[in-house]
């Protein structure tokens, strides 16, 4: 696996900028009421509307930017091998005759364990089958020999 | 690496969002004067001071975010290229 050394500075830079701007957006929402240029109980003045709308937009988009940088950081950590990539869930084909509760889907790791167990079981069954065949052929040989002996005696 | 790939690594989707904040900062800075809520020729009122301050902060922070990311990404690109060149020389 080709791993690279992760450089986290750029993601931290973007996430910090997004976080500061998110806080600025929150302040923009609160400012008309905190600074008192919006009279209590009166209709909103144009500064209040502008500040409030801008604050909400800025806060929401800042969260989106933070999430984007955060997922880029996660991707970088995965490619560097620091984080393990999520295991794929093996989809099972639906069985029409099965009316019981659905079997939980196995992960790739448990699938390989299952393969190993099945391979061991198949080898044991093949060995057992061979030994039975051998025993059956020995018995047949014995019977043939006894028949030959009887015919010789006659 | 093509120029397009390099630009994609230097400017991630988050940087486009930061650029939107830069534009929002410009609007916040000039909004009081554009909307004429700030009386001409008089001292700045509270809302003007607030919106200009927040606008300038947003412009500076978003620009720093974009440039900071770009610088770090450029440093990584240069390091990767140097490492590749060293590996090729060793082969």
mmCIF file of C-alpha atoms in Angstrom:
data_model
loop_
_atom_site.group_PDB
_atom_site.id
_atom_site.type_symbol
_atom_site.label_atom_id
_atom_site.label_comp_id
_atom_site.label_asym_id
_atom_site.label_seq_id
_atom_site.Cartn_x
_atom_site.Cartn_y
_atom_site.Cartn_z
ATOM 1 C CA UNK A 1 0.000 0.000 0.000
ATOM 2 C CA UNK A 2 1.390 3.326 -1.056
ATOM 3 C CA UNK A 3 1.177 5.720 1.908
ATOM 4 C CA UNK A 4 2.047 9.393 2.018
ATOM 5 C CA UNK A 5 2.836 11.544 5.012
ATOM 6 C CA UNK A 6 -0.315 13.504 5.867
ATOM 7 C CA UNK A 7 -0.052 17.298 5.845
ATOM 8 C CA UNK A 8 -2.842 18.550 8.069
ATOM 9 C CA UNK A 9 -1.944 22.257 8.109
ATOM 10 C CA UNK A 10 -3.980 23.161 5.059
ATOM 11 C CA UNK A 11 -7.135 21.505 6.386
ATOM 12 C CA UNK A 12 -6.717 23.067 9.813
ATOM 13 C CA UNK A 13 -6.260 26.421 8.056
ATOM 14 C CA UNK A 14 -9.541 26.056 6.160
ATOM 15 C CA UNK A 15 -11.410 24.706 9.175
ATOM 16 C CA UNK A 16 -10.197 27.552 11.398
ATOM 17 C CA UNK A 17 -11.238 30.157 8.816
ATOM 18 C CA UNK A 18 -14.663 28.526 8.497
ATOM 19 C CA UNK A 19 -15.085 28.426 12.267
ATOM 20 C CA UNK A 20 -14.170 32.105 12.693
ATOM 21 C CA UNK A 21 -16.582 33.078 9.931
ATOM 22 C CA UNK A 22 -19.278 30.904 11.511
ATOM 23 C CA UNK A 23 -18.840 32.860 14.756
ATOM 24 C CA UNK A 24 -18.975 36.104 12.789
ATOM 25 C CA UNK A 25 -22.262 34.950 11.265
ATOM 26 C CA UNK A 26 -23.648 34.225 14.720
ATOM 27 C CA UNK A 27 -22.613 37.693 15.859
ATOM 28 C CA UNK A 28 -24.288 39.249 12.810
ATOM 29 C CA UNK A 29 -27.572 37.600 13.859
ATOM 30 C CA UNK A 30 -27.282 38.865 17.417
ATOM 31 C CA UNK A 31 -25.740 42.289 16.787
ATOM 32 C CA UNK A 32 -28.887 44.377 16.126
ATOM 33 C CA UNK A 33 -30.353 43.261 19.439
ATOM 34 C CA UNK A 34 -27.084 43.251 21.372
ATOM 35 C CA UNK A 35 -25.990 46.709 20.209
ATOM 36 C CA UNK A 36 -29.488 48.140 20.579
ATOM 37 C CA UNK A 37 -29.973 49.673 17.138
ATOM 38 C CA UNK A 38 -33.094 47.556 16.682
ATOM 39 C CA UNK A 39 -35.854 49.101 18.866
ATOM 40 C CA UNK A 40 -37.609 46.525 21.012
ATOM 41 C CA UNK A 41 -41.086 45.579 19.756
ATOM 42 C CA UNK A 42 -40.888 47.724 16.619
ATOM 43 C CA UNK A 43 -40.687 46.584 13.015
ATOM 44 C CA UNK A 44 -37.221 45.590 11.921
ATOM 45 C CA UNK A 45 -35.181 48.415 10.436
ATOM 46 C CA UNK A 46 -33.256 47.809 7.235
ATOM 47 C CA UNK A 47 -29.913 47.372 9.061
ATOM 48 C CA UNK A 48 -31.458 44.655 11.209
ATOM 49 C CA UNK A 49 -32.893 42.801 8.231
ATOM 50 C CA UNK A 50 -29.613 43.037 6.333
ATOM 51 C CA UNK A 51 -27.531 41.929 9.288
ATOM 52 C CA UNK A 52 -29.878 39.103 10.258
ATOM 53 C CA UNK A 53 -30.214 37.661 6.735
ATOM 54 C CA UNK A 54 -26.482 37.939 6.100
ATOM 55 C CA UNK A 55 -25.767 36.336 9.480
ATOM 56 C CA UNK A 56 -27.961 33.320 8.810
ATOM 57 C CA UNK A 57 -26.522 32.809 5.302
ATOM 58 C CA UNK A 58 -22.954 33.215 6.531
ATOM 59 C CA UNK A 59 -23.425 30.821 9.457
ATOM 60 C CA UNK A 60 -25.029 28.102 7.320
ATOM 61 C CA UNK A 61 -22.476 28.356 4.508
ATOM 62 C CA UNK A 62 -19.626 28.460 7.039
ATOM 63 C CA UNK A 63 -20.850 25.168 8.442
ATOM 64 C CA UNK A 64 -20.874 23.726 4.910
ATOM 65 C CA UNK A 65 -17.296 24.940 4.369
ATOM 66 C CA UNK A 66 -16.226 23.436 7.685
ATOM 67 C CA UNK A 67 -17.766 20.084 6.725
ATOM 68 C CA UNK A 68 -16.059 20.185 3.309
ATOM 69 C CA UNK A 69 -12.636 20.812 4.851
ATOM 70 C CA UNK A 70 -13.300 18.196 7.512
ATOM 71 C CA UNK A 71 -14.134 15.527 4.937
ATOM 72 C CA UNK A 72 -11.043 16.479 2.952
ATOM 73 C CA UNK A 73 -9.054 15.960 6.155
ATOM 74 C CA UNK A 74 -10.654 12.555 6.682
ATOM 75 C CA UNK A 75 -9.857 11.569 3.099
ATOM 76 C CA UNK A 76 -6.248 12.613 3.545
ATOM 77 C CA UNK A 77 -5.949 10.616 6.768
ATOM 78 C CA UNK A 78 -7.466 7.576 5.046
ATOM 79 C CA UNK A 79 -5.067 7.812 2.120
ATOM 80 C CA UNK A 80 -2.181 8.122 4.589
ATOM 81 C CA UNK A 81 -3.345 4.957 6.349
ATOM 82 C CA UNK A 82 -4.027 6.697 9.671
ATOM 83 C CA UNK A 83 -7.728 5.939 9.429
ATOM 84 C CA UNK A 84 -9.070 2.640 8.170
ATOM 85 C CA UNK A 85 -11.336 2.902 5.150
ATOM 86 C CA UNK A 86 -14.908 1.805 5.881
ATOM 87 C CA UNK A 87 -15.422 -1.873 5.088
ATOM 88 C CA UNK A 88 -17.805 -2.616 2.283
ATOM 89 C CA UNK A 89 -20.974 -4.391 3.265
ATOM 90 C CA UNK A 90 -21.508 -7.503 1.151
ATOM 91 C CA UNK A 91 -25.006 -7.410 -0.258
ATOM 92 C CA UNK A 92 -26.812 -10.736 -0.164
ATOM 93 C CA UNK A 93 -29.185 -11.806 -2.899
ATOM 94 C CA UNK A 94 -32.787 -11.946 -1.687
ATOM 95 C CA UNK A 95 -34.010 -15.508 -1.189
ATOM 96 C CA UNK A 96 -37.659 -15.940 -2.088
ATOM 97 C CA UNK A 97 -38.344 -19.093 -0.088
ATOM 98 C CA UNK A 98 -36.777 -17.816 3.100
ATOM 99 C CA UNK A 99 -39.423 -16.589 5.528
ATOM 100 C CA UNK A 100 -37.263 -16.289 8.623
ATOM 101 C CA UNK A 101 -35.667 -13.106 9.880
ATOM 102 C CA UNK A 102 -32.986 -11.842 7.480
ATOM 103 C CA UNK A 103 -29.443 -12.914 8.268
ATOM 104 C CA UNK A 104 -27.198 -9.975 9.258
ATOM 105 C CA UNK A 105 -24.908 -9.004 6.412
ATOM 106 C CA UNK A 106 -21.362 -10.145 6.871
ATOM 107 C CA UNK A 107 -18.446 -7.808 6.420
ATOM 108 C CA UNK A 108 -15.498 -8.596 4.196
ATOM 109 C CA UNK A 109 -13.460 -9.803 7.163
ATOM 110 C CA UNK A 110 -16.079 -12.233 8.412
ATOM 111 C CA UNK A 111 -16.577 -13.353 4.795
ATOM 112 C CA UNK A 112 -12.954 -14.451 4.583
ATOM 113 C CA UNK A 113 -13.310 -16.266 7.923
ATOM 114 C CA UNK A 114 -16.362 -18.020 6.563
ATOM 115 C CA UNK A 115 -14.445 -19.001 3.446
ATOM 116 C CA UNK A 116 -11.662 -20.509 5.548
ATOM 117 C CA UNK A 117 -14.151 -22.480 7.657
ATOM 118 C CA UNK A 118 -15.956 -23.732 4.572
ATOM 119 C CA UNK A 119 -12.662 -24.767 2.950
ATOM 120 C CA UNK A 120 -11.680 -26.745 6.063
ATOM 121 C CA UNK A 121 -15.092 -28.392 6.160
ATOM 122 C CA UNK A 122 -14.903 -29.293 2.469
ATOM 123 C CA UNK A 123 -11.439 -30.843 2.931
ATOM 124 C CA UNK A 124 -12.688 -32.921 5.898
ATOM 125 C CA UNK A 125 -15.712 -34.110 3.919
ATOM 126 C CA UNK A 126 -13.523 -35.051 0.934
ATOM 127 C CA UNK A 127 -11.161 -37.038 3.193
ATOM 128 C CA UNK A 128 -14.114 -38.831 4.787
ATOM 129 C CA UNK A 129 -15.589 -39.621 1.380
ATOM 130 C CA UNK A 130 -12.266 -41.012 0.147
ATOM 131 C CA UNK A 131 -11.874 -43.238 3.186
ATOM 132 C CA UNK A 132 -15.403 -44.567 2.750
ATOM 133 C CA UNK A 133 -14.799 -45.269 -0.925
ATOM 134 C CA UNK A 134 -11.611 -47.097 -0.055
ATOM 135 C CA UNK A 135 -13.370 -49.154 2.595
ATOM 136 C CA UNK A 136 -16.160 -49.997 0.113
ATOM 137 C CA UNK A 137 -13.711 -51.127 -2.557
ATOM 138 C CA UNK A 138 -11.857 -53.310 0.007
ATOM 139 C CA UNK A 139 -15.121 -55.020 0.969
ATOM 140 C CA UNK A 140 -15.940 -55.630 -2.707
ATOM 141 C CA UNK A 141 -12.518 -57.142 -3.277
ATOM 142 C CA UNK A 142 -13.060 -59.471 -0.305
ATOM 143 C CA UNK A 143 -16.429 -60.558 -1.667
ATOM 144 C CA UNK A 144 -14.961 -61.206 -5.121
ATOM 145 C CA UNK A 145 -12.144 -63.236 -3.655
ATOM 146 C CA UNK A 146 -14.572 -65.380 -1.633
ATOM 147 C CA UNK A 147 -16.691 -66.004 -4.732
ATOM 148 C CA UNK A 148 -13.595 -67.084 -6.670
ATOM 149 C CA UNK A 149 -12.575 -69.409 -3.861
ATOM 150 C CA UNK A 150 -16.035 -71.018 -3.772
ATOM 151 C CA UNK A 151 -16.016 -71.597 -7.533
ATOM 152 C CA UNK A 152 -12.579 -73.190 -7.281
ATOM 153 C CA UNK A 153 -13.769 -75.518 -4.507
ATOM 154 C CA UNK A 154 -16.727 -76.630 -6.664
ATOM 155 C CA UNK B 1 0.569 15.819 -13.002
ATOM 156 C CA UNK B 2 -1.474 18.037 -15.296
ATOM 157 C CA UNK B 3 -2.192 21.694 -14.592
ATOM 158 C CA UNK B 4 -5.839 20.858 -14.001
ATOM 159 C CA UNK B 5 -5.008 18.294 -11.327
ATOM 160 C CA UNK B 6 -2.595 20.684 -9.669
ATOM 161 C CA UNK B 7 -5.213 23.444 -9.600
ATOM 162 C CA UNK B 8 -7.752 21.016 -8.176
ATOM 163 C CA UNK B 9 -5.359 20.191 -5.371
ATOM 164 C CA UNK B 10 -4.570 23.836 -4.734
ATOM 165 C CA UNK B 11 -8.192 25.021 -4.753
ATOM 166 C CA UNK B 12 -10.547 22.573 -3.001
ATOM 167 C CA UNK B 13 -14.350 23.058 -2.875
ATOM 168 C CA UNK B 14 -13.998 24.659 0.551
ATOM 169 C CA UNK B 15 -11.930 27.462 -0.950
ATOM 170 C CA UNK B 16 -14.770 28.385 -3.294
ATOM 171 C CA UNK B 17 -16.998 28.728 -0.248
ATOM 172 C CA UNK B 18 -14.367 30.902 1.412
ATOM 173 C CA UNK B 19 -14.358 33.073 -1.697
ATOM 174 C CA UNK B 20 -18.124 33.501 -1.251
ATOM 175 C CA UNK B 21 -17.365 34.769 2.254
ATOM 176 C CA UNK B 22 -14.917 37.231 0.792
ATOM 177 C CA UNK B 23 -17.704 38.589 -1.438
ATOM 178 C CA UNK B 24 -20.081 38.637 1.550
ATOM 179 C CA UNK B 25 -17.464 40.595 3.478
ATOM 180 C CA UNK B 26 -17.302 43.175 0.695
ATOM 181 C CA UNK B 27 -21.067 43.512 0.763
ATOM 182 C CA UNK B 28 -21.152 43.894 4.553
ATOM 183 C CA UNK B 29 -18.502 46.595 4.357
ATOM 184 C CA UNK B 30 -20.303 48.690 1.775
ATOM 185 C CA UNK B 31 -23.906 47.824 2.658
ATOM 186 C CA UNK B 32 -24.400 50.705 5.105
ATOM 187 C CA UNK B 33 -23.378 53.209 2.436
ATOM 188 C CA UNK B 34 -25.205 51.498 -0.411
ATOM 189 C CA UNK B 35 -28.433 51.249 1.593
ATOM 190 C CA UNK B 36 -27.931 54.844 2.848
ATOM 191 C CA UNK B 37 -28.479 53.852 6.460
ATOM 192 C CA UNK B 38 -25.297 55.777 7.260
ATOM 193 C CA UNK B 39 -25.982 59.553 7.091
ATOM 194 C CA UNK B 40 -23.531 61.238 4.778
ATOM 195 C CA UNK B 41 -20.905 63.433 6.421
ATOM 196 C CA UNK B 42 -21.696 62.451 10.012
ATOM 197 C CA UNK B 43 -19.914 60.076 12.384
ATOM 198 C CA UNK B 44 -20.463 56.415 11.773
ATOM 199 C CA UNK B 45 -23.488 55.005 13.585
ATOM 200 C CA UNK B 46 -23.320 51.755 15.579
ATOM 201 C CA UNK B 47 -24.685 49.538 12.828
ATOM 202 C CA UNK B 48 -22.200 50.927 10.321
ATOM 203 C CA UNK B 49 -19.260 50.321 12.653
ATOM 204 C CA UNK B 50 -20.493 46.793 13.318
ATOM 205 C CA UNK B 51 -21.096 45.804 9.713
ATOM 206 C CA UNK B 52 -17.850 47.362 8.471
ATOM 207 C CA UNK B 53 -15.861 45.605 11.221
ATOM 208 C CA UNK B 54 -17.457 42.217 10.577
ATOM 209 C CA UNK B 55 -17.093 42.694 6.817
ATOM 210 C CA UNK B 56 -13.394 43.448 7.084
ATOM 211 C CA UNK B 57 -12.884 40.478 9.440
ATOM 212 C CA UNK B 58 -14.666 38.194 6.989
ATOM 213 C CA UNK B 59 -12.638 39.436 4.047
ATOM 214 C CA UNK B 60 -9.319 39.030 5.873
ATOM 215 C CA UNK B 61 -10.131 35.621 7.359
ATOM 216 C CA UNK B 62 -11.450 34.186 4.108
ATOM 217 C CA UNK B 63 -8.453 35.445 2.156
ATOM 218 C CA UNK B 64 -6.092 34.048 4.780
ATOM 219 C CA UNK B 65 -7.933 30.718 4.635
ATOM 220 C CA UNK B 66 -7.712 30.509 0.852
ATOM 221 C CA UNK B 67 -4.077 31.588 0.694
ATOM 222 C CA UNK B 68 -3.049 29.443 3.673
ATOM 223 C CA UNK B 69 -4.567 26.330 2.148
ATOM 224 C CA UNK B 70 -2.977 27.148 -1.190
ATOM 225 C CA UNK B 71 0.462 27.610 0.345
ATOM 226 C CA UNK B 72 0.323 24.360 2.309
ATOM 227 C CA UNK B 73 -0.967 22.472 -0.735
ATOM 228 C CA UNK B 74 1.788 23.985 -2.884
ATOM 229 C CA UNK B 75 4.393 22.909 -0.343
ATOM 230 C CA UNK B 76 2.993 19.358 -0.418
ATOM 231 C CA UNK B 77 3.056 19.322 -4.222
ATOM 232 C CA UNK B 78 6.676 20.446 -4.295
ATOM 233 C CA UNK B 79 7.668 17.818 -1.717
ATOM 234 C CA UNK B 80 5.908 15.070 -3.662
ATOM 235 C CA UNK B 81 7.594 16.094 -6.884
ATOM 236 C CA UNK B 82 11.003 16.172 -5.216
ATOM 237 C CA UNK B 83 10.397 12.736 -3.676
ATOM 238 C CA UNK B 84 9.394 11.373 -7.089
ATOM 239 C CA UNK B 85 12.517 12.783 -8.692
ATOM 240 C CA UNK B 86 14.711 11.258 -5.998
ATOM 241 C CA UNK B 87 13.009 7.888 -6.429
ATOM 242 C CA UNK B 88 13.486 8.028 -10.213
ATOM 243 C CA UNK B 89 17.164 8.873 -9.797
ATOM 244 C CA UNK B 90 17.621 5.913 -7.456
ATOM 245 C CA UNK B 91 16.031 3.585 -9.996
#
